[in-house]
Tab-separated table of C-alpha atoms and ligand atoms in Angstrom:
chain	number	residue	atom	x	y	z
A	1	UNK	CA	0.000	0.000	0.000
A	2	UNK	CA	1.303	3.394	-0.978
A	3	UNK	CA	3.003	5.234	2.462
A	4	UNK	CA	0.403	8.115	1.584
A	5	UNK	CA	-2.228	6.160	1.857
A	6	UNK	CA	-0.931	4.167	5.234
A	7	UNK	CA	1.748	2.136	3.849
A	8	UNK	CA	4.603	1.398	4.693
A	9	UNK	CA	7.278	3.390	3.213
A	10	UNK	CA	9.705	2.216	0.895
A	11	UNK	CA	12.626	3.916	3.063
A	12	UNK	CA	12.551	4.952	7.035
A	13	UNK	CA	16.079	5.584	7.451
A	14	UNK	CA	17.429	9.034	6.645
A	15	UNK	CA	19.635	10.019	3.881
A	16	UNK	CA	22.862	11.586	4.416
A	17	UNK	CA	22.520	15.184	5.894
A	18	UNK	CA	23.875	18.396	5.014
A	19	UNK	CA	26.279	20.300	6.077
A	20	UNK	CA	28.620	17.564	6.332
A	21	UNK	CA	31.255	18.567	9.631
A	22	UNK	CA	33.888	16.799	12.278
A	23	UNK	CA	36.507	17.974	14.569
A	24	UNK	CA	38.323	19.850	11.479
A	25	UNK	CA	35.827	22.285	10.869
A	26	UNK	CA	35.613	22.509	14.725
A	27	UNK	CA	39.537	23.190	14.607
A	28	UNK	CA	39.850	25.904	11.370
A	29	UNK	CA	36.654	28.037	12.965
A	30	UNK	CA	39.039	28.061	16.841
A	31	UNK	CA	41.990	28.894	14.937
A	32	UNK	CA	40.099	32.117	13.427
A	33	UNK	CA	38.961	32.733	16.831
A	34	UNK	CA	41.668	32.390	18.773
A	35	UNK	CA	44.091	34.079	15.969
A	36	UNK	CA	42.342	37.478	17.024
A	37	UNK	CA	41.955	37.987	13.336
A	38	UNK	CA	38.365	37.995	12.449
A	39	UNK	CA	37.714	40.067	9.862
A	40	UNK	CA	40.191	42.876	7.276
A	41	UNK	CA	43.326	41.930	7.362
A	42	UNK	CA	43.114	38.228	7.784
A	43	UNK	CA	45.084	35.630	6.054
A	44	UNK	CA	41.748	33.031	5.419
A	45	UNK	CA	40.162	35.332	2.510
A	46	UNK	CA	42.625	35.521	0.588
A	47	UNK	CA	43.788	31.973	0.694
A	48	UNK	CA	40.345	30.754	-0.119
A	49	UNK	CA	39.701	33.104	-2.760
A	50	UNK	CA	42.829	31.636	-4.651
A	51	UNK	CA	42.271	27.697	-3.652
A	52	UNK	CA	38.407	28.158	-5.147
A	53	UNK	CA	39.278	30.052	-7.966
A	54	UNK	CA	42.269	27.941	-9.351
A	55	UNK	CA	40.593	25.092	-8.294
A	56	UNK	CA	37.740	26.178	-10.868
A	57	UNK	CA	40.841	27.096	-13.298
A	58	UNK	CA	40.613	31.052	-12.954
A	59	UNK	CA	43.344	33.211	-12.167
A	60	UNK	CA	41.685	35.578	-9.642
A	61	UNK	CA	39.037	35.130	-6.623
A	62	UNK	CA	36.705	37.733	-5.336
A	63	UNK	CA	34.899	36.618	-1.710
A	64	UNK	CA	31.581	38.607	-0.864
A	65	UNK	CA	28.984	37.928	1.503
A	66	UNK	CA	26.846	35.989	-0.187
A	67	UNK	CA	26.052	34.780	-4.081
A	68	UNK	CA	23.046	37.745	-4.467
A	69	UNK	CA	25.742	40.554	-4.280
A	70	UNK	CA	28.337	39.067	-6.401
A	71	UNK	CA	26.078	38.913	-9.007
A	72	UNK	CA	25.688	42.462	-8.712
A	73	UNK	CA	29.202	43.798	-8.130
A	74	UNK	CA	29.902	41.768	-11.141
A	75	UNK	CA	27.684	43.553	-13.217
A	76	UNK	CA	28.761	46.656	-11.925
A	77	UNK	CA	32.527	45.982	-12.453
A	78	UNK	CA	31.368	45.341	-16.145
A	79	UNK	CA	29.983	48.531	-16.599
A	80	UNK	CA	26.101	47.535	-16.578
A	81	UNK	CA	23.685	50.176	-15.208
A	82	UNK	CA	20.622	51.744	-15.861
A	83	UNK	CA	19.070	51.588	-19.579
A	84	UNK	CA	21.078	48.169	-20.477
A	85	UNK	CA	19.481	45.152	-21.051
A	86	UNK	CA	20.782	41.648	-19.960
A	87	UNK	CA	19.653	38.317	-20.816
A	88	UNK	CA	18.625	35.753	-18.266
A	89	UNK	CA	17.056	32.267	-18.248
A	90	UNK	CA	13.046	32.340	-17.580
A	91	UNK	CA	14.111	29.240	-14.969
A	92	UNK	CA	16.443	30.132	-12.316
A	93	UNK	CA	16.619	31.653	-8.714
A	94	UNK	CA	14.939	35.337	-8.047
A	95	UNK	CA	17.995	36.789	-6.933
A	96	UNK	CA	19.620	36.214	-11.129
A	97	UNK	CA	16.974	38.689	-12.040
A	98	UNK	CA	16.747	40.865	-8.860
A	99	UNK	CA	20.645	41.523	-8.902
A	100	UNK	CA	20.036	43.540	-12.562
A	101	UNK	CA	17.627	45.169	-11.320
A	102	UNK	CA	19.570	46.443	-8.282
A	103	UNK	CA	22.495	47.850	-10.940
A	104	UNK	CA	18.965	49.151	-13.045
A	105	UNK	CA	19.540	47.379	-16.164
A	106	UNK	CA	16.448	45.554	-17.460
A	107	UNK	CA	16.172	41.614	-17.388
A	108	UNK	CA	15.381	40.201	-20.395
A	109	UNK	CA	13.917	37.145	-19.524
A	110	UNK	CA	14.075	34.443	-22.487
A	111	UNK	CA	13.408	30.502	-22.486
A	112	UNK	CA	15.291	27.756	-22.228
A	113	UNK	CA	16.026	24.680	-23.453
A	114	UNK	CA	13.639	21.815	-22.211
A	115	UNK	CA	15.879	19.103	-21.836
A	116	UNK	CA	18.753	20.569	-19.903
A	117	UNK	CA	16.299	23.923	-18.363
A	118	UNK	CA	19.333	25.809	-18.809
A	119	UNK	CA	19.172	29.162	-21.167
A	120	UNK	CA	18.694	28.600	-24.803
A	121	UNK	CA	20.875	30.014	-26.931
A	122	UNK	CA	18.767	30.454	-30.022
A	123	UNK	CA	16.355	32.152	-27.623
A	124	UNK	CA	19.663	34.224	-26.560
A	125	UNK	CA	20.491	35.031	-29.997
A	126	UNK	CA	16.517	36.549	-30.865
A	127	UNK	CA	17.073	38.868	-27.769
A	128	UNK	CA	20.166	40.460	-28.309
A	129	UNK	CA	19.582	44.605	-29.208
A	130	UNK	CA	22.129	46.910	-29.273
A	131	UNK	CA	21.116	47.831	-25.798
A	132	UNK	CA	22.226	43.971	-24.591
A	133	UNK	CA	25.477	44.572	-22.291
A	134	UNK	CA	25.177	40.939	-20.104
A	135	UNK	CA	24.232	37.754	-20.398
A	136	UNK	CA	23.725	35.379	-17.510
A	137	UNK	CA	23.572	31.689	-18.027
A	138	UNK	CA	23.035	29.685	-15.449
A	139	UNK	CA	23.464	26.122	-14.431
A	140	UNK	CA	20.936	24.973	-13.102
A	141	UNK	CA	21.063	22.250	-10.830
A	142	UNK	CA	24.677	22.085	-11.569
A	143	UNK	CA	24.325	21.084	-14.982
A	144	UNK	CA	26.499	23.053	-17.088
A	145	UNK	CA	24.281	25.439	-19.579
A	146	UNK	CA	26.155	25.223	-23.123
A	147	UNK	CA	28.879	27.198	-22.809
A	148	UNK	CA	30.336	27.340	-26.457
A	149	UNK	CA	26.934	28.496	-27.859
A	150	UNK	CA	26.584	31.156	-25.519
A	151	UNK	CA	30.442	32.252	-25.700
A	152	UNK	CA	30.128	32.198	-29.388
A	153	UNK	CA	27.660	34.824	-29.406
A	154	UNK	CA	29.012	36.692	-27.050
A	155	UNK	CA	32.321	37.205	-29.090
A	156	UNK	CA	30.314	37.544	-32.116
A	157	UNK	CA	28.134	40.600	-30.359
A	158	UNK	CA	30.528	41.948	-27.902
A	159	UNK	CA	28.887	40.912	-24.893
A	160	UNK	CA	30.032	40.114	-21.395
A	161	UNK	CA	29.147	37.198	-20.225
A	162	UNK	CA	28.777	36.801	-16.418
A	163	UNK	CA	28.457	32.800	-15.528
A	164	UNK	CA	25.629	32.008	-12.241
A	165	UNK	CA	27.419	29.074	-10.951
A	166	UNK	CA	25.799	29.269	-7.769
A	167	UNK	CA	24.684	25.786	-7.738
A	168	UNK	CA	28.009	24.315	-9.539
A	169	UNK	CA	30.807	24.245	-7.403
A	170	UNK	CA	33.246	21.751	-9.288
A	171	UNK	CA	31.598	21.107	-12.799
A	172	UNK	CA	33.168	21.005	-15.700
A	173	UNK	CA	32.109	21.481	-19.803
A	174	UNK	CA	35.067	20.983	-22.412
A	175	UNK	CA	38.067	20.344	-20.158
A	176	UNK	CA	37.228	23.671	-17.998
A	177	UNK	CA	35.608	24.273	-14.904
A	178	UNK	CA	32.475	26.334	-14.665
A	179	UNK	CA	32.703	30.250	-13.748
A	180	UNK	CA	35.798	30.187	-15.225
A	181	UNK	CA	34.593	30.258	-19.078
A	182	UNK	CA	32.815	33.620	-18.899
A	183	UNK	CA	34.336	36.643	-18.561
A	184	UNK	CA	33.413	36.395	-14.944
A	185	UNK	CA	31.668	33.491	-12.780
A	186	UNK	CA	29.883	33.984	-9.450
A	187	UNK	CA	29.272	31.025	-7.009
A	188	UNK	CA	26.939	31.085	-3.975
A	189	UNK	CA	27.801	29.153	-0.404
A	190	UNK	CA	24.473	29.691	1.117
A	191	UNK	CA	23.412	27.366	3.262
A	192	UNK	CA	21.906	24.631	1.180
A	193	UNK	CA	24.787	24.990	-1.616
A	194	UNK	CA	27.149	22.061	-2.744
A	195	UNK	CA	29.833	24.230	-0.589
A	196	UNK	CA	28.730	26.097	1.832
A	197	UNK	CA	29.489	28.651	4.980
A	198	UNK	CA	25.661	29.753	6.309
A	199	UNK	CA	26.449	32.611	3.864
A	200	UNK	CA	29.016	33.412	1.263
A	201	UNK	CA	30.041	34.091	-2.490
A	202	UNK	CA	32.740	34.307	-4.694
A	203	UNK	CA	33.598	36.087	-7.874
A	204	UNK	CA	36.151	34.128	-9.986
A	205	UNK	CA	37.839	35.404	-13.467
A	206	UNK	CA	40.871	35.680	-15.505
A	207	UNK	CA	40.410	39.488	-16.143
A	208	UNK	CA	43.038	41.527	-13.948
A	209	UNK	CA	41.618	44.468	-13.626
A	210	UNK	CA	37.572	42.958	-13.682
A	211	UNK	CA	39.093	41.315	-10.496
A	212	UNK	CA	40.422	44.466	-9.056
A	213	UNK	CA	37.160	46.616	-10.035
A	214	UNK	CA	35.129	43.756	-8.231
A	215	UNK	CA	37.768	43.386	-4.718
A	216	UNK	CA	37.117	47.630	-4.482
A	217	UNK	CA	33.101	47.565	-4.870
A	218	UNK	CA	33.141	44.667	-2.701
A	219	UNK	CA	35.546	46.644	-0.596
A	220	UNK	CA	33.613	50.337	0.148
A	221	UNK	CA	34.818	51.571	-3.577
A	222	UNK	CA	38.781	51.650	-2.252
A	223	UNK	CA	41.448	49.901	-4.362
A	224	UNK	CA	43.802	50.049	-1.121
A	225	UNK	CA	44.762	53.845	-2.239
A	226	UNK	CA	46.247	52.855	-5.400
A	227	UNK	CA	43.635	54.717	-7.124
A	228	UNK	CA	40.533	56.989	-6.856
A	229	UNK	CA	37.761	54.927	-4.897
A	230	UNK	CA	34.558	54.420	-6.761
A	231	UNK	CA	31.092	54.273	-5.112
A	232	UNK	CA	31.362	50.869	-3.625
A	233	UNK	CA	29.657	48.605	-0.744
A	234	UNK	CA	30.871	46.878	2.152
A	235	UNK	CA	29.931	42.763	1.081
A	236	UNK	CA	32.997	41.509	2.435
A	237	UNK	CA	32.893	37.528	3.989
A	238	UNK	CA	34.967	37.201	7.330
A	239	UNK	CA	37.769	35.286	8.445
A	240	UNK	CA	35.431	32.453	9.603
A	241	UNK	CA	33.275	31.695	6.737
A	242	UNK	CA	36.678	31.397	4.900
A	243	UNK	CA	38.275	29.279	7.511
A	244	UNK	CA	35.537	26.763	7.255
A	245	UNK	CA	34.943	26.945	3.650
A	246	UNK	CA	38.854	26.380	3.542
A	247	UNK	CA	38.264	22.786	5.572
A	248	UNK	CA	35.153	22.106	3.528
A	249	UNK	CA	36.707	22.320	0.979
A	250	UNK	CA	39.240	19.422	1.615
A	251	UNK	CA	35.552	17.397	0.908
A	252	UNK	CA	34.493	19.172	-2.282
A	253	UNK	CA	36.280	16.969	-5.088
A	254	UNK	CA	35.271	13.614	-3.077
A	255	UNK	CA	31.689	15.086	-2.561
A	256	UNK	CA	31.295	16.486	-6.151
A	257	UNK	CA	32.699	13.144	-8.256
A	258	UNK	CA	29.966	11.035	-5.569
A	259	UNK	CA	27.158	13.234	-6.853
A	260	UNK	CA	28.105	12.872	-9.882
A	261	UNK	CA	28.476	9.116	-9.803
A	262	UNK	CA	25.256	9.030	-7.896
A	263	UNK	CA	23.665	11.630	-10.481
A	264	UNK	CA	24.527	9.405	-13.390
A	265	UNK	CA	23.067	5.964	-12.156
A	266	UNK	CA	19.926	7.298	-10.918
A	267	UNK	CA	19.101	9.345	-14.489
A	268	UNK	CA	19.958	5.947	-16.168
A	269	UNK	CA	17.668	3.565	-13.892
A	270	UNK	CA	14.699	6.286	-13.070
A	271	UNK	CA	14.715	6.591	-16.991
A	272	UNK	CA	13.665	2.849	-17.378
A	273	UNK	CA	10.054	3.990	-15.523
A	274	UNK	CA	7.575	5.330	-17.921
A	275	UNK	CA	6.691	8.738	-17.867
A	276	UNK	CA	10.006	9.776	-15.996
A	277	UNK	CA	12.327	11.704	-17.400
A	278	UNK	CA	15.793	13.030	-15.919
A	279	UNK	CA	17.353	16.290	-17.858
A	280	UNK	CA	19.622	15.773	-20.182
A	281	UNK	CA	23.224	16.715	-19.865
A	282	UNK	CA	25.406	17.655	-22.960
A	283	UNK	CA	27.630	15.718	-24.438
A	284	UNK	CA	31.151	17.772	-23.418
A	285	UNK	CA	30.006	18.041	-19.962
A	286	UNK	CA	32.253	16.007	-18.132
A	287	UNK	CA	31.047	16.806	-14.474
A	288	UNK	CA	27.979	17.376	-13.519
A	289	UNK	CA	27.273	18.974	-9.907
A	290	UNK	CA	24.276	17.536	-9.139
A	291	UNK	CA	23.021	20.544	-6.559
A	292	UNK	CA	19.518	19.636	-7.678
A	293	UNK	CA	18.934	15.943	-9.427
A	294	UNK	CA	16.065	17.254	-11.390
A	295	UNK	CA	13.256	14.655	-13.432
A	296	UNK	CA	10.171	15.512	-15.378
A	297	UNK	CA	7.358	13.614	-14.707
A	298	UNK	CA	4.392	12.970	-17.040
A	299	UNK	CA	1.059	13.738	-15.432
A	300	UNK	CA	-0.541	12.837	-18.457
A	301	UNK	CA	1.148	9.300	-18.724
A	302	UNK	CA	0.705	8.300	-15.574
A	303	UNK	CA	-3.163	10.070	-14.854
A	304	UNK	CA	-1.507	11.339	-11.490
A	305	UNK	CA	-1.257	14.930	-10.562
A	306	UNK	CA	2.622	16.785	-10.073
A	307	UNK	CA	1.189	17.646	-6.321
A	308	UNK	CA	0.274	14.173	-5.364
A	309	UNK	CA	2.979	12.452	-7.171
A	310	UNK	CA	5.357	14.697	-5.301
A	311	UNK	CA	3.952	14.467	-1.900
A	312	UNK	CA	3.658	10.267	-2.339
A	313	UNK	CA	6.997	10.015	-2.805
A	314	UNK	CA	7.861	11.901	-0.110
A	315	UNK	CA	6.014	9.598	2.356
A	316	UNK	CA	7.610	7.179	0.541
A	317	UNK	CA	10.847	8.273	2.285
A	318	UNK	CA	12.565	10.201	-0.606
A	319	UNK	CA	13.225	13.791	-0.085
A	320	UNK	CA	11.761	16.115	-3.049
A	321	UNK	CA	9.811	19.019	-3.981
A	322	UNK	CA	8.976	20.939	-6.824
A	323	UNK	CA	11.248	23.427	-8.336
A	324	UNK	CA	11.065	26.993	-9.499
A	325	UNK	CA	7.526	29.046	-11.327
A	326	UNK	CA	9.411	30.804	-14.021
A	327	UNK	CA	10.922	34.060	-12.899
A	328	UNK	CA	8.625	36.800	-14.579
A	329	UNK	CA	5.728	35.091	-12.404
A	330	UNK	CA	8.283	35.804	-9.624
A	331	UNK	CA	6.319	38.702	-7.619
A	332	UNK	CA	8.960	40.823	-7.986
A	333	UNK	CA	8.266	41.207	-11.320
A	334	UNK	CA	4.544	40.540	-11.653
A	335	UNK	CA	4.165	43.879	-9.404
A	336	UNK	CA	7.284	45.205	-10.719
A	337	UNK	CA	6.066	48.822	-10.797
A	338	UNK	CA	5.861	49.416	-6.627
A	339	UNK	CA	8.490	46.816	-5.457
A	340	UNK	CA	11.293	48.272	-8.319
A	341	UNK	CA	13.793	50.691	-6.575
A	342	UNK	CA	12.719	54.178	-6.241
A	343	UNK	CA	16.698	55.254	-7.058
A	344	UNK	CA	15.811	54.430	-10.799
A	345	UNK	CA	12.516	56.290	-11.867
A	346	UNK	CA	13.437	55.595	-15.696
A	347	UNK	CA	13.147	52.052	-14.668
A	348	UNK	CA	9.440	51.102	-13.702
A	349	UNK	CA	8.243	52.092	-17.074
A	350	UNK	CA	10.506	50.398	-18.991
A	351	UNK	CA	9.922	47.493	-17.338
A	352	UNK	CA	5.781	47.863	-17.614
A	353	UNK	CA	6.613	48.002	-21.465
A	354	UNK	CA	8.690	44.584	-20.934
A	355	UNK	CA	4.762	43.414	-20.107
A	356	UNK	CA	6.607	40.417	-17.424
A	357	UNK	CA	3.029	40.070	-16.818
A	358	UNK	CA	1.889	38.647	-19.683
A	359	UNK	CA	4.551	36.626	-20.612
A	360	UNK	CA	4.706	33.033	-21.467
A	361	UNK	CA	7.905	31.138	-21.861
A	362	UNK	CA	6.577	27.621	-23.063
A	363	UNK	CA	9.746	25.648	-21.586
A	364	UNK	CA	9.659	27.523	-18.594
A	365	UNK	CA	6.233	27.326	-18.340
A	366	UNK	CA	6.590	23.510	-19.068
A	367	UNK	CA	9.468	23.030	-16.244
A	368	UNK	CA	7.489	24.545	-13.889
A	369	UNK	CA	4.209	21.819	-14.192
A	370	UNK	CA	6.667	19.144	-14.932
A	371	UNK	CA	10.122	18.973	-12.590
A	372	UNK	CA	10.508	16.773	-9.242
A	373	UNK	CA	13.917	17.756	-7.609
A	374	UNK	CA	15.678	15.932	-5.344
A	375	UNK	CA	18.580	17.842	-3.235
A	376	UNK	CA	22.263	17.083	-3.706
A	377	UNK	CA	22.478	15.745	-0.134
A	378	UNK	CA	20.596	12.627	-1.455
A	379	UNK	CA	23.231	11.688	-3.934
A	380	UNK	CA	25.586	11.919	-1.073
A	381	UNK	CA	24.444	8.224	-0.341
A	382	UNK	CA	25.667	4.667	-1.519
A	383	UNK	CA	24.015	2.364	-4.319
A	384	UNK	CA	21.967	1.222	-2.392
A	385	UNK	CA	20.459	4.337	-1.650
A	386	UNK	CA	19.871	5.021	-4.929
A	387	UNK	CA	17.990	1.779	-5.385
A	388	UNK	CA	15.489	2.825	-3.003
A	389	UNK	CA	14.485	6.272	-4.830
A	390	UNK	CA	13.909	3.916	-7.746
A	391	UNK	CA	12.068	1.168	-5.842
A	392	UNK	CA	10.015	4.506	-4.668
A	393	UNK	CA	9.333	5.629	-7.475
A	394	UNK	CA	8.739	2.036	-9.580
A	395	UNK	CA	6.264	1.457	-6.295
A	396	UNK	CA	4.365	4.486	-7.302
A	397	UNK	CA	4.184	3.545	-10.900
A	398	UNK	CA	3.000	0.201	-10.071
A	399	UNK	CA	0.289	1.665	-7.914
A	400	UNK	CA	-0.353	4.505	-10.474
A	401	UNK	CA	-4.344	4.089	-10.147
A	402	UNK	CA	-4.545	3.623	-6.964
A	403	UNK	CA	-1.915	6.674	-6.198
A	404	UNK	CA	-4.804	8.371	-8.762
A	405	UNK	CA	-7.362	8.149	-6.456
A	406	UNK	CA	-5.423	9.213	-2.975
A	407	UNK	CA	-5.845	11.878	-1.154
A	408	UNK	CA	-2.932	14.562	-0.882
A	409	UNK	CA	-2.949	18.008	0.865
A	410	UNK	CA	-3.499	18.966	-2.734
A	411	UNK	CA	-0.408	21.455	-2.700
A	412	UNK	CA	3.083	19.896	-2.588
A	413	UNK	CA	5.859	22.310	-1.531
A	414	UNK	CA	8.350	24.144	-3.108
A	415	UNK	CA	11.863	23.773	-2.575
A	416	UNK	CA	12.403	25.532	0.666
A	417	UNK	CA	16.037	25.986	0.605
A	418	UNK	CA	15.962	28.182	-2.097
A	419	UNK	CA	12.899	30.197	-1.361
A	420	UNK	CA	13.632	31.225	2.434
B	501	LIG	C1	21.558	30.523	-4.357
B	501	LIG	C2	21.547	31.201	-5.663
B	501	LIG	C3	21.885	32.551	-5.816
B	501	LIG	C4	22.090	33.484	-4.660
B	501	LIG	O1	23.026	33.126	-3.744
B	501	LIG	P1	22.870	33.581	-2.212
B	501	LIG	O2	24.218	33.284	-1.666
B	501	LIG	O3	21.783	32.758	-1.605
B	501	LIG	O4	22.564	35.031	-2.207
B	501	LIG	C5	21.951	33.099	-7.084
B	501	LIG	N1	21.668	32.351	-8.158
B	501	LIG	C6	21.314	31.061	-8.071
B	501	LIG	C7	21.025	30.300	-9.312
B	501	LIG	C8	21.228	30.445	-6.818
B	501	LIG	O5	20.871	29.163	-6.735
């Protein structure tokens, strides 16, 4: 009998959890504290800043509080502002589109592809104007978006191109890691990210002085006197989120190839049940990060609802949710005209004429009524673990009529860890 219905589940004993810690996290965060050093003027910034970024095969590494504010002091460093346009994917995290806004440029919100979700580069190529300045792929779930398309018409258009990689820490597409392909690549270590310090971001890029426009605007606008400050903010990350991101760090490569492992087994045995599809991922990416192991599942093929289908297999013992509405039904931009900031009065009008309100992005739209995710913690687990998400969801298949007929909340939640 299905668990939702009374059964017994298919799995009672947890998965692995997240954040993963011992005594040597215990020992870097004491050795910040008891060095004195806890914030400017530390050695722990700086050393991350250049593990992460030539770990990710980029010269330079900019830390900042969090992944929301990189993304904005990298658009800044590259000269966006108010009247430019920049291209992001319909699918992807509010704080993508909310971070051009906060530089007022206007998002230009265009559809991606529906077997990877990540931005489409045909639907890139339509939206360019002479206006575009930015574009932002993202990779979503930690599947790298397609890298050479978008870098192609970048070069072809003069565009910057400013990587999201905060769910990627550690993939890779044509023998180069991700953030590092872009002129400039921006990772997030909130707390439910792949690495991760409560809070925390990083900037990562080859470009000298990109690197030394981003270290002064994260860094109140000063350049350490070598030069006239510009108007900057004060994001900096302290000397303890870098001390523990430095030990968590000594798990990353371990962590990331398990996911990945994990990642690939599960898409090829959940792919044997009817109506279930796992996203594809291209054919040069050669690590996937797996922050979100991410299925479509056919309401129509099995007669079962998204909502109940989602909340069954939760009682089943699996954890999931559903993923992201796309990001013009975010509210911020459905009332974009009173929540817009009042420091840019060109800016709610030109953003009424970008009509976010009656959009429709059909792949985005499609994601949203379609995509089970399962967090990266799960794929943290052994074989065996994997066997029981597919014995979970083969169960449900099996019982697909029955399953039809239960009774759910009616409303099956959205992935919190992203949405708090
Ligand atoms: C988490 C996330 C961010 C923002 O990072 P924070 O550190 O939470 O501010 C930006 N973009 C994407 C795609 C994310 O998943």
């Amino acid at each position: 009998m299905l668990a939702l219905s009374g059964g017994a589940p298919v799995r009672t004993r947890p998965f692995p959890s997240w954040p993963v810690w011992d005594h040597t996290d215990e020992e870097a965060l004491l050795e910040v504290l008891r060095s004195g050093m806890w914030g400017l003027g530390g050695s722990k910034v700086p050393e991350f800043e250049n593990r992460f970024a030539a770990y990710h095969g980029a010269k330079y590494g900019v830390a900042a509080c969090n992944g929301t504010v990189t993304l904005q002091v990298a658009l800044t460093a590259l000269g966006v502002g108010p009247g430019d346009e920049v291209i992001v994917p319909g699918y992807t995290f509010v704080a993508t589109g909310a971070a051009v806004l906060h530089v007022g440029a206007i998002p230009v919100i265009v559809d991606i592809d529906p077997d990877t979700y990540n931005i489409d580069p045909e639907a890139v190529r339509s939206a360019i104007t002479p206006r575009t300045k930015c574009i932002i792929p993202v990779h979503v779930g930690g599947n790298p978006a397609d890298m050479d398309a978008i870098m192609a018409l970048a070069e072809e258009h003069g565009i910057a191109v400013l990587e999201d990689a905060a769910q990627a820490h550690g993939a890779r597409i044509g023998g180069r890691g991700v953030g590092s392909i872009g002129h400039i690549g921006s990772f997030s270590f909130q707390a439910t990210k792949n690495l991760n310090a409560g809070e925390g971001g990083i900037l990562i890029t080859d470009d000298e002085e990109l690197a030394a426009l981003c270290r002064a605007y994260r860094n109140c606008g000063r350049f350490g006197g070598a030069r006239e400050p510009v108007l900057g903010w004060d994001f900096r990350l302290t000397e303890f989120q870098a001390g523990l991101l430095l030990s968590q760090m000594n798990r990353l490569e371990e962590q990331t190839r398990l996911r990945d492992e994990n990642g690939r087994y599960l898409a090829e045995q959940l792919r044997t049940v009817p109506g279930i599809r796992p996203l594809k991922r291209l054919d040069s990416v050669e690590r996937h990060a797996y922050h979100l192991f991410i299925f479509r599942f056919s309401a129509e093929e099995w007669g079962v609802s998204l909502d109940l289908f989602i909340e069954a297999l939760a009682a089943e013992g699996i954890p999931c949710s559903r993923g992201y509405v796309p990001l013009y039904r975010d509210p911020l931009f459905v009332t974009s005209g009173q929540s817009c900031p009042a420091a840019w009065p060109g800016l709610p009008n030109s953003l009424e004429q970008r009509a976010y309100r009656r959009m429709h992005l059909p792949n985005a739209e499609r994601a949203s009524e379609e995509a089970v995710w399962i967090p990266h913690y799960v794929l943290l687990g052994s074989r065996d673990d994997m066997d029981d998400v597919v014995e979970a969801v083969r169960k449900l298949y099996n019982h697909r009529e029955a399953l039809a007929k239960a009774r759910g909340s009616g409303k099956a939640k959205r992935y919190a860890g992203l949405e708090g």
